[in-house]
Amino acid sequence: MLTLREVADNPSALTDRVVLADGPEVTFRPLVPGDAEPLAAFLAALSPESRRFSTHGGHDLAAAVELCDAIARYDKLRLVLEEVPSGRITGLLELSLDLHPSDIDRYRRSGIPLTATDCRFGATLADDHQGKGVGTQVFPLVADVARRFGRRRIILWGGVLTDNPRAIRYYEKNGFRPVGAFTGADGTRSLDMILDLDRGF
Ligand SMILES: CC(C)(COP(=O)(O)OP(=O)(O)OC[C@H]1O[C@@H](n2cnc3c(N)ncnc32)[C@H](O)[C@@H]1OP(=O)(O)O)[C@@H](O)C(=O)NCCC(=O)NCCS
């Protein structure tokens, strides 16, 4: 089973080249310490809607540096899509290998006990890369990474806002099933969804 330290020491273990349906190539790879600037450019360019749908701590260089500093320090594994040959980051795919107590609580109330073989996932693509099937094309790579960390199910990190139909459709078509809706501290409604990796994804 892979560890975050091993990935940080050898990012090529999780690196893949993907030819997108509309022609260009992207590299799917772990975030590395040298990514702060292109990651900041990616975050800064996100539209207000993408920022609302996909919550990040910030959208500037400081936020990007924080994400790079977190590599192999906590439970997070961040993967990026990097356009070839420009080096532009066009997607951030985030796995959290530890569960939050609030997730454990909510799922328990829905009759689904979470375990140490579950993980959390969230995806954000650059606005000009959304709605073109890119997220679906790379999802099998994400699922494979989760499996290599010994995970058997994936839940949505913080759920998905109920007024984000594209993301809900995206998760559904990639095998996630709805678990239940909940209201966040800010009053927004979100949906919990879970994917069973043993069901052949
Ligand atoms: C969510 C996201 C990662 C999905 O990746 P993607 O590459 O855009 O998704 P795909 O194109 O593979 O699939 C989207 C699906 O939603 C459908 N869709 C698009 N807009 C829709 C809408 N308004 N209502 C319902 N379905 C919609 C698409 O037709 C497609 O389904 P189909 O293949 O059955 O036709 C990406 O759109 C994104 O980064 N969005 C902004 C941030 C975000 O919402 N993140 C999720 C936070 S939980």
Coordinates of C-alpha atoms in Angstrom, one line a residue, residues 27-193:
T27 CA -0.3 15.1 -17.3
F28 CA -2.1 13.7 -14.3
R29 CA 0.3 13.9 -11.4
P30 CA 0.7 14.6 -7.7
L31 CA 1.1 18.3 -6.6
V32 CA 4.8 19.0 -6.0
P33 CA 6.5 21.7 -4.0
G34 CA 7.4 23.6 -7.1
D35 CA 3.8 24.0 -8.2
A36 CA 3.0 27.1 -6.0
E37 CA 3.0 29.6 -8.9
P38 CA 1.0 27.7 -11.5
L39 CA -1.4 26.5 -8.8
A40 CA -1.9 30.1 -7.7
A41 CA -2.6 31.1 -11.3
F42 CA -5.2 28.2 -11.5
L43 CA -6.9 29.3 -8.3
A44 CA -6.9 33.0 -9.1
A45 CA -8.5 32.3 -12.5
L46 CA -11.5 30.4 -11.1
S47 CA -14.8 32.1 -11.6
P48 CA -17.0 33.2 -8.7
E49 CA -19.3 30.2 -9.4
S50 CA -16.4 27.7 -9.4
R51 CA -15.1 29.2 -6.1
R52 CA -18.6 28.8 -4.6
F53 CA -19.0 25.2 -5.8
S54 CA -15.5 24.2 -4.7
T55 CA -14.4 25.7 -1.5
H56 CA -10.6 26.4 -1.1
G57 CA -8.9 28.3 1.7
G58 CA -8.0 31.1 -0.7
H59 CA -7.2 31.9 -4.4
D60 CA -3.8 33.6 -4.2
L61 CA -0.2 32.7 -4.0
A62 CA -0.3 32.3 -0.2
A63 CA -3.2 29.8 -0.5
A64 CA -1.2 27.9 -3.2
V65 CA 2.0 27.9 -1.0
E66 CA -0.1 26.5 1.9
L67 CA -1.3 23.6 -0.3
C68 CA 2.2 22.9 -1.5
D69 CA 3.5 23.1 2.1
A70 CA 0.9 20.5 3.1
I71 CA 2.4 17.8 0.8
A72 CA 2.9 14.7 2.9
R73 CA 2.4 16.6 6.2
Y74 CA -1.2 15.8 6.8
D75 CA -3.7 13.3 5.3
K76 CA -4.2 15.1 1.9
L77 CA -3.2 13.9 -1.5
R78 CA -3.6 16.6 -4.1
L79 CA -3.3 15.7 -7.8
V80 CA -3.2 18.2 -10.7
L81 CA -3.9 18.1 -14.4
E82 CA -1.1 19.9 -16.2
E83 CA -1.6 21.0 -19.8
V84 CA 1.2 19.8 -22.2
P85 CA 3.3 21.6 -23.2
S86 CA 2.3 24.9 -21.5
G87 CA 2.6 23.6 -17.9
R88 CA -0.6 25.4 -17.0
I89 CA -2.5 23.7 -14.2
T90 CA -6.1 23.0 -15.4
G91 CA -7.4 20.8 -12.6
L92 CA -7.0 20.1 -8.9
L93 CA -8.2 16.7 -7.7
E94 CA -8.1 16.3 -4.0
L95 CA -8.2 13.2 -1.8
S96 CA -8.4 13.3 2.0
L97 CA -7.3 10.0 3.5
D98 CA -8.7 10.8 6.9
L99 CA -12.4 11.4 7.7
H100 CA -13.8 14.3 9.5
P101 CA -15.9 13.5 12.6
S102 CA -18.8 15.5 11.2
D103 CA -18.8 13.2 8.1
I104 CA -18.7 10.1 10.3
D105 CA -21.7 11.4 12.2
R106 CA -23.7 12.3 9.2
Y107 CA -23.1 9.0 7.4
R108 CA -23.9 7.1 10.6
R109 CA -27.2 8.9 10.8
S110 CA -27.9 7.8 7.2
G111 CA -27.1 4.2 8.2
I112 CA -23.6 4.1 6.6
P113 CA -20.8 3.5 9.1
L114 CA -17.6 5.0 7.7
T115 CA -14.3 3.2 8.3
A116 CA -10.6 3.6 7.8
T117 CA -10.8 2.3 4.3
D118 CA -13.0 5.3 3.2
C119 CA -11.6 8.6 1.9
R120 CA -12.9 11.9 0.7
F121 CA -12.7 13.4 -2.8
G122 CA -13.3 16.8 -4.4
A123 CA -12.6 18.0 -7.9
T124 CA -12.1 21.5 -9.5
L125 CA -11.4 22.1 -13.1
A126 CA -10.4 25.4 -14.7
D127 CA -13.6 27.0 -16.0
D128 CA -12.6 26.6 -19.7
H129 CA -12.1 22.8 -19.0
Q130 CA -15.5 22.2 -17.4
G131 CA -18.3 20.4 -19.1
K132 CA -16.1 18.7 -21.7
G133 CA -15.9 15.2 -20.1
V134 CA -12.4 15.9 -18.7
G135 CA -13.5 15.1 -15.1
T136 CA -15.0 11.8 -16.2
Q137 CA -11.9 10.9 -18.4
V138 CA -9.5 11.3 -15.4
F139 CA -11.8 9.8 -12.7
P140 CA -10.6 6.2 -13.2
L141 CA -7.1 7.5 -12.4
V142 CA -8.3 9.0 -9.2
A143 CA -10.2 5.8 -8.3
D144 CA -7.0 3.9 -8.9
V145 CA -5.0 6.2 -6.6
A146 CA -7.5 5.7 -3.9
R147 CA -7.3 1.9 -4.3
R148 CA -3.5 2.1 -4.1
F149 CA -3.9 3.8 -0.7
G150 CA -6.0 0.8 0.4
R151 CA -9.3 2.7 0.1
R152 CA -12.5 0.9 -0.8
R153 CA -15.0 3.7 -0.8
I154 CA -14.9 7.4 -1.7
I155 CA -17.3 10.0 -0.2
L156 CA -17.6 13.6 -1.4
W157 CA -15.4 16.0 0.6
G158 CA -18.0 18.3 2.2
G159 CA -20.7 17.0 -0.1
V160 CA -21.9 18.7 -3.2
L161 CA -24.2 21.8 -3.2
T162 CA -27.7 20.8 -4.3
D163 CA -27.7 23.7 -6.7
N164 CA -24.7 22.3 -8.6
P165 CA -26.4 19.9 -11.0
R166 CA -23.4 19.4 -13.3
A167 CA -21.3 18.2 -10.4
I168 CA -24.1 15.9 -9.1
R169 CA -24.5 14.5 -12.6
Y170 CA -20.7 14.1 -12.8
Y171 CA -20.5 12.1 -9.6
E172 CA -23.5 10.0 -10.5
K173 CA -22.2 9.1 -13.9
N174 CA -18.9 8.1 -12.2
G175 CA -20.7 5.6 -9.9
F176 CA -21.5 7.7 -6.8
R177 CA -24.9 7.3 -5.3
P178 CA -26.7 9.9 -3.2
V179 CA -26.8 9.3 0.6
G180 CA -28.8 12.2 1.9
A181 CA -28.9 16.0 2.0
F182 CA -27.7 18.2 4.8
T183 CA -27.6 21.9 5.7
G184 CA -24.2 23.4 6.4
A185 CA -23.3 26.0 9.1
D186 CA -23.8 28.7 6.4
G187 CA -27.3 27.5 5.6
T188 CA -26.4 26.0 2.2
R189 CA -27.9 22.6 1.2
S190 CA -25.5 19.9 0.1
L191 CA -25.8 16.3 -0.8
D192 CA -23.6 13.4 0.5
M193 CA -22.6 10.9 -2.1

